[in-house]
Every structure is written in C-alpha cells, then in structure tokens.
Amino acid sequence: AQKITQTQPGMFVQEKEAVTLDCTYDTSDPSYGLFWYKQPSSGEMIFLIYQGSYDQQNATEGRYSLNFQKARKSANLVISASQLGDSAMYFCAMREGGAGGYNKLIFGAGTRLAVHP
Amino acid sequence: NAGVTQTPKFQVLKTGQSMTLQCAQDMNHNSMYWYRQDPGMGLRLIYYSASEGTTDKGEVPNGYNVSRLNKREFSLRLESAAPSQTSVYFCASSVGSRWQYFGPGTRLTVT
C-alpha cells in the first residue's frame, strides 16, 4: 500500500510568491518522521526540513515551513518568496517508527515545481 | 568535509556483468543506506546498515548485495547486471532520527 502520496505531479508559481506542495501519508505507528527533499536538475538530493510526529510546533527552516496536520495525516511544504532557483523536483518522505537511530525512508513520487519570473 | 561521496558517477554495463558501487561518508554517521531512483519516481530503499557490522534488506533487495566495510564505507554489488537495474543509485548516511544526507548519485545503464 502506498504510504506517501504527492497528488501534484507539477506546480508552477510566480517568483516572489508563496507555494504549497502537498503530501499525505499513511501509518499506524504513533512514532514517525517526515522529511522533504529538493532534487534540482543536477540530480542531487538536498535535505530541506524535518518534522517528528511528537514535535509540538511546525518545523521551519528559512523560507521553508512544514504545515503538519497530524489528524489529517498531511505534511505540506510551504515555500515563501519563491526564487528561480527553487525550480526543482520535491520529494516528501516518511520514516516509520522511532528510528532507533536510523531512518528507512519511504518516498512519494514527487512534485515538479517551476518558478516563473 | 566531503559529506557522502560515491564512485563512479556514471557506468555502463552489459547484461551479466558485475560491478561494485562505492560509498563513503566522513561525518561519523552510524547508519548508511542504498536507494535507487527510476525515471519519474521517488527513491526506493535497497539495503541499509543501521550500524557498523549489520546490514538488512530494504524494499527492493533482489539482485544486490552489500558490504559495510567499516563505519565510513558501504558498498553495493551487482553480481549479474540486468536491464531492469538501469537506474540512478544514491547512497545516504544518517545520525539520529532527524538528519539524513545523500551522495551525488551514480547513473547506471545496463544494456
């Protein structure tokens, strides 16, 4: 069964505007972690932000914030003030369980974001 | 501090050939992973090593073997390459539950 769903294959946004990339997940484990990665056309995977299931506040890292709605099992990525360099593929990923010090990640299919000038 | 490094960056194999993909990290991370990414898809876990001396199968282990040589190095071996193994292979390492870093990837084509 698919555990991570990213329903938007492609999105576009005007430069300087905010954009939300959707991610829903499915797990019965009360302890889990959610990650967002950026993959530019060069191919590397760049870690953006992390949210633990027990974290009380939504995670933020600079222009990135994670809108974590636990009851709805959603973990949407919000990028504020989009820049041309934000054009890339974005992946949501989940770790089930409390990790025990390691992360076996399950990835969604990704959303391709295009930022227009 | 190079992070996670992978060699080679590109490789073309013929069906039935074998090869080893190398991965090393200099961040003193305990856990290391191998993922594959097929076109238009997210990454899928092949094998992982939670700590030095241990390895376990992930979601798609068939056709692969791994060796955790020491804390720094984790290699992935294809014994008899098949066209279905054409993919981009990523190595990753992590410490604790919040940080996971990826190498630059190896693009493998099997003809």
mmCIF file of C-alpha atoms in Angstrom:
data_model
loop_
_atom_site.group_PDB
_atom_site.id
_atom_site.type_symbol
_atom_site.label_atom_id
_atom_site.label_comp_id
_atom_site.label_asym_id
_atom_site.label_seq_id
_atom_site.Cartn_x
_atom_site.Cartn_y
_atom_site.Cartn_z
ATOM 1 C CA ALA A 1 0.000 0.000 0.000
ATOM 2 C CA GLN A 2 1.277 3.424 -0.876
ATOM 3 C CA LYS A 3 2.391 5.202 2.250
ATOM 4 C CA ILE A 4 3.269 8.644 0.874
ATOM 5 C CA THR A 5 1.074 10.451 -1.636
ATOM 6 C CA GLN A 6 2.013 13.570 -3.520
ATOM 7 C CA THR A 7 -1.005 14.424 -5.649
ATOM 8 C CA GLN A 8 0.532 17.277 -7.648
ATOM 9 C CA PRO A 9 2.795 15.971 -10.429
ATOM 10 C CA GLY A 10 3.601 19.553 -11.416
ATOM 11 C CA MET A 11 3.132 23.031 -9.995
ATOM 12 C CA PHE A 12 4.116 26.473 -11.100
ATOM 13 C CA VAL A 13 4.430 29.707 -9.165
ATOM 14 C CA GLN A 14 5.399 33.287 -9.904
ATOM 15 C CA GLU A 15 8.681 34.488 -8.493
ATOM 16 C CA LYS A 16 8.343 36.058 -5.025
ATOM 17 C CA GLU A 17 5.014 34.319 -4.325
ATOM 18 C CA ALA A 18 4.436 31.518 -1.830
ATOM 19 C CA VAL A 19 3.625 27.957 -2.892
ATOM 20 C CA THR A 20 2.365 24.887 -1.042
ATOM 21 C CA LEU A 21 3.340 21.375 -2.066
ATOM 22 C CA ASP A 22 1.011 18.687 -0.777
ATOM 23 C CA CYS A 23 1.958 15.472 0.980
ATOM 24 C CA THR A 24 -0.273 12.965 2.733
ATOM 25 C CA TYR A 25 0.917 9.866 4.486
ATOM 26 C CA ASP A 26 -0.457 6.686 5.932
ATOM 27 C CA THR A 27 0.883 4.944 9.005
ATOM 28 C CA SER A 28 -0.464 3.245 12.092
ATOM 29 C CA ASP A 29 2.730 3.833 14.046
ATOM 30 C CA PRO A 30 2.422 6.718 16.525
ATOM 31 C CA SER A 31 6.107 7.498 16.151
ATOM 32 C CA TYR A 32 7.324 8.592 12.733
ATOM 33 C CA GLY A 33 9.228 11.318 10.955
ATOM 34 C CA LEU A 34 8.555 13.309 7.819
ATOM 35 C CA PHE A 35 11.216 14.723 5.516
ATOM 36 C CA TRP A 36 11.223 16.976 2.485
ATOM 37 C CA TYR A 37 13.981 16.854 -0.125
ATOM 38 C CA LYS A 38 14.720 19.005 -3.158
ATOM 39 C CA GLN A 39 16.181 17.465 -6.303
ATOM 40 C CA PRO A 40 17.363 20.045 -8.851
ATOM 41 C CA SER A 41 18.052 19.124 -12.456
ATOM 42 C CA SER A 42 21.644 18.304 -11.493
ATOM 43 C CA GLY A 43 20.265 15.291 -9.633
ATOM 44 C CA GLU A 44 21.468 15.579 -6.060
ATOM 45 C CA MET A 45 19.097 15.165 -3.114
ATOM 46 C CA ILE A 46 19.097 18.194 -0.826
ATOM 47 C CA PHE A 47 17.586 17.888 2.652
ATOM 48 C CA LEU A 48 15.157 20.749 3.365
ATOM 49 C CA ILE A 49 13.176 20.136 6.524
ATOM 50 C CA TYR A 50 12.154 17.515 9.082
ATOM 51 C CA GLN A 51 9.074 17.064 11.280
ATOM 52 C CA GLY A 52 8.792 14.462 14.030
ATOM 53 C CA SER A 53 5.380 13.098 14.913
ATOM 54 C CA TYR A 54 5.720 14.250 18.503
ATOM 55 C CA ASP A 55 7.041 17.701 17.658
ATOM 56 C CA GLN A 56 4.655 20.279 19.076
ATOM 57 C CA GLN A 57 5.419 23.023 16.610
ATOM 58 C CA ASN A 58 5.551 23.048 12.840
ATOM 59 C CA ALA A 59 9.117 22.891 11.555
ATOM 60 C CA THR A 60 10.638 25.900 9.840
ATOM 61 C CA GLU A 61 13.973 26.326 8.045
ATOM 62 C CA GLY A 62 14.448 29.729 6.466
ATOM 63 C CA ARG A 63 11.942 30.101 3.621
ATOM 64 C CA TYR A 64 10.690 26.541 4.136
ATOM 65 C CA SER A 65 7.996 25.596 6.595
ATOM 66 C CA LEU A 66 6.103 22.387 7.102
ATOM 67 C CA ASN A 67 2.355 22.583 7.652
ATOM 68 C CA PHE A 68 1.895 19.481 9.791
ATOM 69 C CA GLN A 69 -1.721 18.424 10.352
ATOM 70 C CA LYS A 70 -1.493 15.182 12.270
ATOM 71 C CA ALA A 71 -5.197 14.337 12.349
ATOM 72 C CA ARG A 72 -5.417 14.726 8.575
ATOM 73 C CA LYS A 73 -2.072 12.918 8.076
ATOM 74 C CA SER A 74 -0.738 15.699 5.946
ATOM 75 C CA ALA A 75 2.697 17.339 5.889
ATOM 76 C CA ASN A 76 2.628 20.057 3.267
ATOM 77 C CA LEU A 77 5.741 22.029 2.377
ATOM 78 C CA VAL A 78 5.340 25.792 2.140
ATOM 79 C CA ILE A 79 7.976 27.774 0.274
ATOM 80 C CA SER A 80 7.705 31.509 0.863
ATOM 81 C CA ALA A 81 9.003 34.175 -1.523
ATOM 82 C CA SER A 82 9.806 31.733 -4.340
ATOM 83 C CA GLN A 83 13.046 32.169 -6.231
ATOM 84 C CA LEU A 84 14.037 30.974 -9.698
ATOM 85 C CA GLY A 85 16.484 28.584 -8.028
ATOM 86 C CA ASP A 86 13.580 26.818 -6.328
ATOM 87 C CA SER A 87 12.640 25.199 -9.643
ATOM 88 C CA ALA A 88 13.218 21.505 -8.968
ATOM 89 C CA MET A 89 11.608 18.211 -8.056
ATOM 90 C CA TYR A 90 10.433 17.992 -4.456
ATOM 91 C CA PHE A 91 10.028 14.730 -2.563
ATOM 92 C CA CYS A 92 8.170 14.020 0.643
ATOM 93 C CA ALA A 93 9.444 11.021 2.623
ATOM 94 C CA MET A 94 8.470 9.232 5.804
ATOM 95 C CA ARG A 95 10.270 7.174 8.395
ATOM 96 C CA GLU A 96 8.046 4.804 10.325
ATOM 97 C CA GLY A 97 8.881 4.068 13.917
ATOM 98 C CA GLY A 98 11.084 5.891 16.361
ATOM 99 C CA ALA A 99 14.116 5.258 14.199
ATOM 100 C CA GLY A 100 16.291 3.608 16.813
ATOM 101 C CA GLY A 101 18.964 5.783 15.345
ATOM 102 C CA TYR A 102 18.376 5.007 11.690
ATOM 103 C CA ASN A 103 15.940 6.145 9.001
ATOM 104 C CA LYS A 104 14.420 3.780 6.472
ATOM 105 C CA LEU A 105 12.641 6.272 4.273
ATOM 106 C CA ILE A 106 9.625 5.749 2.040
ATOM 107 C CA PHE A 107 9.365 8.366 -0.693
ATOM 108 C CA GLY A 108 6.473 9.863 -2.579
ATOM 109 C CA ALA A 109 6.544 10.186 -6.361
ATOM 110 C CA GLY A 110 7.485 13.850 -6.191
ATOM 111 C CA THR A 111 6.172 17.223 -7.383
ATOM 112 C CA ARG A 112 7.955 19.199 -10.072
ATOM 113 C CA LEU A 113 7.921 22.908 -9.245
ATOM 114 C CA ALA A 114 8.559 25.558 -11.869
ATOM 115 C CA VAL A 115 9.135 29.141 -10.747
ATOM 116 C CA HIS A 116 8.307 31.726 -13.413
ATOM 117 C CA PRO A 117 9.864 35.210 -13.492
ATOM 118 C CA ASN B 1 34.412 17.672 4.960
ATOM 119 C CA ALA B 2 33.200 15.993 1.756
ATOM 120 C CA GLY B 3 29.939 14.575 3.188
ATOM 121 C CA VAL B 4 28.789 11.470 1.282
ATOM 122 C CA THR B 5 30.843 10.525 -1.770
ATOM 123 C CA GLN B 6 30.039 7.921 -4.408
ATOM 124 C CA THR B 7 32.077 6.341 -7.166
ATOM 125 C CA PRO B 8 31.707 6.048 -10.053
ATOM 126 C CA LYS B 9 29.415 8.868 -11.214
ATOM 127 C CA PHE B 10 28.437 7.062 -14.411
ATOM 128 C CA GLN B 11 28.687 3.451 -15.518
ATOM 129 C CA VAL B 12 27.544 1.405 -18.489
ATOM 130 C CA LEU B 13 27.404 -2.363 -18.119
ATOM 131 C CA LYS B 14 26.430 -5.195 -20.383
ATOM 132 C CA THR B 15 23.847 -7.695 -19.173
ATOM 133 C CA GLY B 16 25.500 -10.268 -16.945
ATOM 134 C CA GLN B 17 28.487 -8.143 -15.954
ATOM 135 C CA SER B 18 29.193 -7.394 -12.312
ATOM 136 C CA MET B 19 30.265 -4.229 -10.566
ATOM 137 C CA THR B 20 30.545 -2.610 -7.160
ATOM 138 C CA LEU B 21 29.333 0.875 -6.322
ATOM 139 C CA GLN B 22 31.366 2.532 -3.618
ATOM 140 C CA CYS B 23 30.122 4.925 -0.943
ATOM 141 C CA ALA B 24 31.966 6.696 1.834
ATOM 142 C CA GLN B 25 30.975 9.296 4.417
ATOM 143 C CA ASP B 26 33.177 11.427 6.626
ATOM 144 C CA MET B 27 30.516 12.644 9.072
ATOM 145 C CA ASN B 28 30.957 9.784 11.578
ATOM 146 C CA HIS B 29 27.397 8.633 10.930
ATOM 147 C CA ASN B 30 26.358 5.242 12.243
ATOM 148 C CA SER B 31 23.762 4.372 9.610
ATOM 149 C CA MET B 32 24.136 4.082 5.844
ATOM 150 C CA TYR B 33 21.725 3.286 3.033
ATOM 151 C CA TRP B 34 21.460 2.452 -0.651
ATOM 152 C CA TYR B 35 18.481 3.685 -2.681
ATOM 153 C CA ARG B 36 17.588 3.506 -6.352
ATOM 154 C CA GLN B 37 15.610 6.061 -8.320
ATOM 155 C CA ASP B 38 13.894 5.035 -11.522
ATOM 156 C CA PRO B 39 12.693 7.664 -14.022
ATOM 157 C CA GLY B 40 9.759 9.694 -12.765
ATOM 158 C CA MET B 41 9.728 8.005 -9.382
ATOM 159 C CA GLY B 42 10.808 8.565 -5.836
ATOM 160 C CA LEU B 43 13.669 6.697 -4.227
ATOM 161 C CA ARG B 44 13.306 3.109 -3.047
ATOM 162 C CA LEU B 45 15.452 1.515 -0.368
ATOM 163 C CA ILE B 46 17.626 -1.397 -1.489
ATOM 164 C CA TYR B 47 19.671 -2.181 1.633
ATOM 165 C CA TYR B 48 20.666 -0.393 4.765
ATOM 166 C CA SER B 49 23.169 -0.711 7.572
ATOM 167 C CA ALA B 50 21.902 0.550 10.906
ATOM 168 C CA SER B 51 25.376 0.361 12.399
ATOM 169 C CA GLU B 52 28.812 -0.989 11.582
ATOM 170 C CA GLY B 53 28.667 -4.763 11.279
ATOM 171 C CA THR B 54 24.964 -5.010 10.422
ATOM 172 C CA THR B 55 23.105 -4.959 7.115
ATOM 173 C CA ASP B 56 19.441 -5.513 6.299
ATOM 174 C CA LYS B 57 17.221 -5.701 3.248
ATOM 175 C CA GLY B 58 15.052 -2.823 2.207
ATOM 176 C CA GLU B 59 12.142 -2.692 -0.189
ATOM 177 C CA VAL B 60 13.911 -3.875 -3.371
ATOM 178 C CA PRO B 61 16.960 -6.034 -2.466
ATOM 179 C CA ASN B 62 16.794 -8.676 -5.202
ATOM 180 C CA GLY B 63 19.869 -8.737 -7.430
ATOM 181 C CA TYR B 64 22.055 -6.792 -4.991
ATOM 182 C CA ASN B 65 24.476 -7.457 -2.169
ATOM 183 C CA VAL B 66 26.080 -5.020 0.245
ATOM 184 C CA SER B 67 29.118 -4.808 2.489
ATOM 185 C CA ARG B 68 29.623 -2.432 5.392
ATOM 186 C CA LEU B 69 33.372 -2.383 5.217
ATOM 187 C CA ASN B 70 33.822 -0.099 8.224
ATOM 188 C CA LYS B 71 31.991 2.827 9.747
ATOM 189 C CA ARG B 72 32.827 5.057 6.780
ATOM 190 C CA GLU B 73 32.212 2.772 3.816
ATOM 191 C CA PHE B 74 29.177 0.915 2.471
ATOM 192 C CA SER B 75 29.368 -0.767 -0.931
ATOM 193 C CA LEU B 76 26.651 -2.120 -3.227
ATOM 194 C CA ARG B 77 27.394 -5.020 -5.564
ATOM 195 C CA LEU B 78 25.520 -6.148 -8.644
ATOM 196 C CA GLU B 79 26.599 -9.742 -9.302
ATOM 197 C CA SER B 80 24.918 -10.176 -12.693
ATOM 198 C CA ALA B 81 23.531 -6.924 -14.019
ATOM 199 C CA ALA B 82 20.132 -6.855 -15.749
ATOM 200 C CA PRO B 83 18.499 -4.086 -17.820
ATOM 201 C CA SER B 84 15.921 -3.705 -15.008
ATOM 202 C CA GLN B 85 18.751 -2.439 -12.806
ATOM 203 C CA THR B 86 19.236 0.616 -15.004
ATOM 204 C CA SER B 87 18.684 3.409 -12.522
ATOM 205 C CA VAL B 88 20.291 6.167 -10.507
ATOM 206 C CA TYR B 89 21.755 4.850 -7.262
ATOM 207 C CA PHE B 90 22.035 7.019 -4.186
ATOM 208 C CA CYS B 91 23.968 6.319 -1.043
ATOM 209 C CA ALA B 92 22.933 8.091 2.145
ATOM 210 C CA SER B 93 24.030 8.294 5.749
ATOM 211 C CA SER B 94 22.353 9.447 8.924
ATOM 212 C CA VAL B 95 22.874 10.150 12.583
ATOM 213 C CA GLY B 96 19.945 10.131 14.973
ATOM 214 C CA SER B 97 16.435 10.496 13.642
ATOM 215 C CA ARG B 98 16.459 13.931 12.068
ATOM 216 C CA TRP B 99 19.390 14.109 9.691
ATOM 217 C CA GLN B 100 19.842 12.097 6.534
ATOM 218 C CA TYR B 101 22.249 13.142 3.814
ATOM 219 C CA PHE B 102 22.622 11.801 0.301
ATOM 220 C CA GLY B 103 25.561 11.361 -2.024
ATOM 221 C CA PRO B 104 25.546 12.789 -5.565
ATOM 222 C CA GLY B 105 24.329 9.536 -7.145
ATOM 223 C CA THR B 106 25.634 7.014 -9.670
ATOM 224 C CA ARG B 107 23.880 6.781 -13.016
ATOM 225 C CA LEU B 108 23.973 3.146 -14.149
ATOM 226 C CA THR B 109 22.880 1.887 -17.546
ATOM 227 C CA VAL B 110 22.684 -1.839 -18.286
ATOM 228 C CA THR B 111 22.428 -2.742 -21.961
#
